């Protein structure tokens, strides 16, 4: 054991153009650095990352359909070469996702349905924090998620 220091920050911006209230542009950046007092890097420190989202949404289409949306997102993960002595370097990668959904209202039931397509371009990557990294076990490839949420009033 030894003394260690962890530094970091996260910053984000969420922008709604005045003349296009249906459009949401979001972007965030996260940075983390961990070092021991002897100047060695700490293990399992996440890579720096930039996340971007474009969301098109509307409050209401009809009395029965609310909050429809389409979302396109991108995660740009930087290379992690500030590694601990027994840790390996992780190259940079970018992942793209899409999602579409809406809420449907009836008398006492609100049902939210969404369909997501994650890792749209089937990128082969291993996250730096993966405990399976040493076995070269990749993170999930392209996958489809159907989500159904039912709220009974």
GROMACS .gro file of C-alpha atoms in nm:
model
  153
    1UNK     CA    1   0.000   0.000   0.000
    2UNK     CA    2   0.102   0.357  -0.062
    3UNK     CA    3  -0.045   0.704  -0.083
    4UNK     CA    4  -0.227   0.779  -0.404
    5UNK     CA    5  -0.398   1.072  -0.571
    6UNK     CA    6  -0.696   1.063  -0.803
    7UNK     CA    7  -0.782   1.369  -1.010
    8UNK     CA    8  -1.060   1.417  -1.257
    9UNK     CA    9  -1.342   1.622  -1.392
   10UNK     CA   10  -1.646   1.597  -1.611
   11UNK     CA   11  -1.793   1.873  -1.820
   12UNK     CA   12  -2.107   1.872  -2.030
   13UNK     CA   13  -2.311   2.095  -2.255
   14UNK     CA   14  -2.678   2.058  -2.347
   15UNK     CA   15  -2.795   2.282  -2.629
   16UNK     CA   16  -3.150   2.354  -2.756
   17UNK     CA   17  -3.159   2.579  -3.062
   18UNK     CA   18  -3.421   2.851  -3.003
   19UNK     CA   19  -3.598   2.799  -3.335
   20UNK     CA   20  -3.584   2.415  -3.316
   21UNK     CA   21  -3.715   2.318  -2.971
   22UNK     CA   22  -3.747   1.954  -3.083
   23UNK     CA   23  -3.367   1.925  -3.119
   24UNK     CA   24  -3.136   1.845  -2.826
   25UNK     CA   25  -2.758   1.841  -2.871
   26UNK     CA   26  -2.558   1.704  -2.580
   27UNK     CA   27  -2.188   1.649  -2.535
   28UNK     CA   28  -1.975   1.554  -2.235
   29UNK     CA   29  -1.608   1.493  -2.161
   30UNK     CA   30  -1.468   1.293  -1.869
   31UNK     CA   31  -1.107   1.285  -1.750
   32UNK     CA   32  -0.956   1.078  -1.469
   33UNK     CA   33  -0.595   1.039  -1.360
   34UNK     CA   34  -0.471   0.826  -1.072
   35UNK     CA   35  -0.112   0.816  -0.946
   36UNK     CA   36   0.073   0.676  -0.649
   37UNK     CA   37   0.309   0.900  -0.455
   38UNK     CA   38   0.603   0.722  -0.628
   39UNK     CA   39   0.466   0.852  -0.964
   40UNK     CA   40   0.336   0.511  -1.087
   41UNK     CA   41  -0.012   0.511  -1.237
   42UNK     CA   42  -0.297   0.340  -1.053
   43UNK     CA   43  -0.460   0.035  -1.216
   44UNK     CA   44  -0.813   0.034  -1.357
   45UNK     CA   45  -0.843   0.406  -1.421
   46UNK     CA   46  -1.095   0.466  -1.703
   47UNK     CA   47  -0.982   0.615  -2.031
   48UNK     CA   48  -1.081   0.973  -2.115
   49UNK     CA   49  -1.409   0.983  -2.304
   50UNK     CA   50  -1.624   1.215  -2.515
   51UNK     CA   51  -1.996   1.131  -2.544
   52UNK     CA   52  -2.221   1.300  -2.800
   53UNK     CA   53  -2.601   1.275  -2.838
   54UNK     CA   54  -2.844   1.412  -3.093
   55UNK     CA   55  -3.204   1.376  -2.981
   56UNK     CA   56  -3.513   1.470  -3.178
   57UNK     CA   57  -3.824   1.468  -2.962
   58UNK     CA   58  -4.175   1.602  -2.937
   59UNK     CA   59  -4.396   1.641  -2.632
   60UNK     CA   60  -4.716   1.502  -2.779
   61UNK     CA   61  -4.843   1.363  -3.109
   62UNK     CA   62  -5.196   1.286  -2.993
   63UNK     CA   63  -5.385   1.223  -2.669
   64UNK     CA   64  -5.255   0.868  -2.670
   65UNK     CA   65  -4.896   0.914  -2.794
   66UNK     CA   66  -4.653   1.120  -2.586
   67UNK     CA   67  -4.278   1.190  -2.582
   68UNK     CA   68  -4.173   1.026  -2.911
   69UNK     CA   69  -3.799   1.048  -2.971
   70UNK     CA   70  -3.514   0.945  -3.196
   71UNK     CA   71  -3.163   0.942  -3.051
   72UNK     CA   72  -2.823   0.899  -3.215
   73UNK     CA   73  -2.526   0.872  -2.979
   74UNK     CA   74  -2.154   0.829  -3.007
   75UNK     CA   75  -1.888   0.745  -2.748
   76UNK     CA   76  -1.528   0.830  -2.835
   77UNK     CA   77  -1.298   0.657  -2.589
   78UNK     CA   78  -0.937   0.776  -2.595
   79UNK     CA   79  -0.639   0.542  -2.574
   80UNK     CA   80  -0.538   0.456  -2.218
   81UNK     CA   81  -0.160   0.442  -2.208
   82UNK     CA   82  -0.121   0.574  -1.851
   83UNK     CA   83  -0.122   0.225  -1.708
   84UNK     CA   84  -0.003   0.058  -1.390
   85UNK     CA   85   0.312  -0.162  -1.412
   86UNK     CA   86   0.116  -0.489  -1.463
   87UNK     CA   87  -0.155  -0.338  -1.682
   88UNK     CA   88  -0.174  -0.331  -2.062
   89UNK     CA   89  -0.238  -0.039  -2.297
   90UNK     CA   90  -0.587   0.002  -2.445
   91UNK     CA   91  -0.632   0.158  -2.793
   92UNK     CA   92  -0.893   0.422  -2.870
   93UNK     CA   93  -1.231   0.333  -3.017
   94UNK     CA   94  -1.567   0.486  -3.114
   95UNK     CA   95  -1.910   0.331  -3.067
   96UNK     CA   96  -2.233   0.450  -3.232
   97UNK     CA   97  -2.584   0.375  -3.100
   98UNK     CA   98  -2.938   0.462  -3.211
   99UNK     CA   99  -3.271   0.451  -3.028
  100UNK     CA  100  -3.634   0.527  -3.110
  101UNK     CA  101  -3.930   0.524  -2.875
  102UNK     CA  102  -4.252   0.676  -2.741
  103UNK     CA  103  -4.504   0.654  -2.457
  104UNK     CA  104  -4.857   0.530  -2.525
  105UNK     CA  105  -5.135   0.630  -2.284
  106UNK     CA  106  -5.464   0.456  -2.217
  107UNK     CA  107  -5.703   0.508  -1.924
  108UNK     CA  108  -5.484   0.388  -1.636
  109UNK     CA  109  -5.177   0.252  -1.812
  110UNK     CA  110  -4.874   0.430  -1.959
  111UNK     CA  111  -4.659   0.207  -2.179
  112UNK     CA  112  -4.317   0.321  -2.297
  113UNK     CA  113  -4.169   0.127  -2.584
  114UNK     CA  114  -3.820   0.179  -2.726
  115UNK     CA  115  -3.597   0.000  -2.971
  116UNK     CA  116  -3.218   0.042  -2.954
  117UNK     CA  117  -2.941  -0.065  -3.183
  118UNK     CA  118  -2.611  -0.055  -2.993
  119UNK     CA  119  -2.265  -0.075  -3.147
  120UNK     CA  120  -2.421   0.004  -3.483
  121UNK     CA  121  -2.107  -0.065  -3.687
  122UNK     CA  122  -2.017  -0.382  -3.493
  123UNK     CA  123  -1.688  -0.238  -3.365
  124UNK     CA  124  -1.449  -0.489  -3.209
  125UNK     CA  125  -1.320  -0.335  -2.886
  126UNK     CA  126  -1.217  -0.409  -2.531
  127UNK     CA  127  -1.293  -0.155  -2.261
  128UNK     CA  128  -0.995  -0.065  -2.044
  129UNK     CA  129  -1.189  -0.156  -1.726
  130UNK     CA  130  -1.293  -0.499  -1.853
  131UNK     CA  131  -1.184  -0.777  -1.619
  132UNK     CA  132  -1.173  -1.004  -1.925
  133UNK     CA  133  -0.925  -0.781  -2.109
  134UNK     CA  134  -0.627  -1.013  -2.051
  135UNK     CA  135  -0.816  -1.299  -2.221
  136UNK     CA  136  -0.892  -1.075  -2.524
  137UNK     CA  137  -1.265  -1.124  -2.467
  138UNK     CA  138  -1.428  -0.840  -2.661
  139UNK     CA  139  -1.717  -0.624  -2.546
  140UNK     CA  140  -2.056  -0.694  -2.708
  141UNK     CA  141  -2.084  -0.644  -3.081
  142UNK     CA  142  -2.392  -0.509  -3.255
  143UNK     CA  143  -2.701  -0.580  -3.048
  144UNK     CA  144  -3.070  -0.494  -3.053
  145UNK     CA  145  -3.267  -0.410  -2.739
  146UNK     CA  146  -3.645  -0.390  -2.720
  147UNK     CA  147  -3.759  -0.218  -2.401
  148UNK     CA  148  -4.113  -0.223  -2.266
  149UNK     CA  149  -4.205  -0.029  -1.950
  150UNK     CA  150  -4.557  -0.043  -1.816
  151UNK     CA  151  -4.673   0.205  -1.551
  152UNK     CA  152  -5.013   0.138  -1.399
  153UNK     CA  153  -5.175   0.442  -1.235
   0.00000   0.00000   0.00000
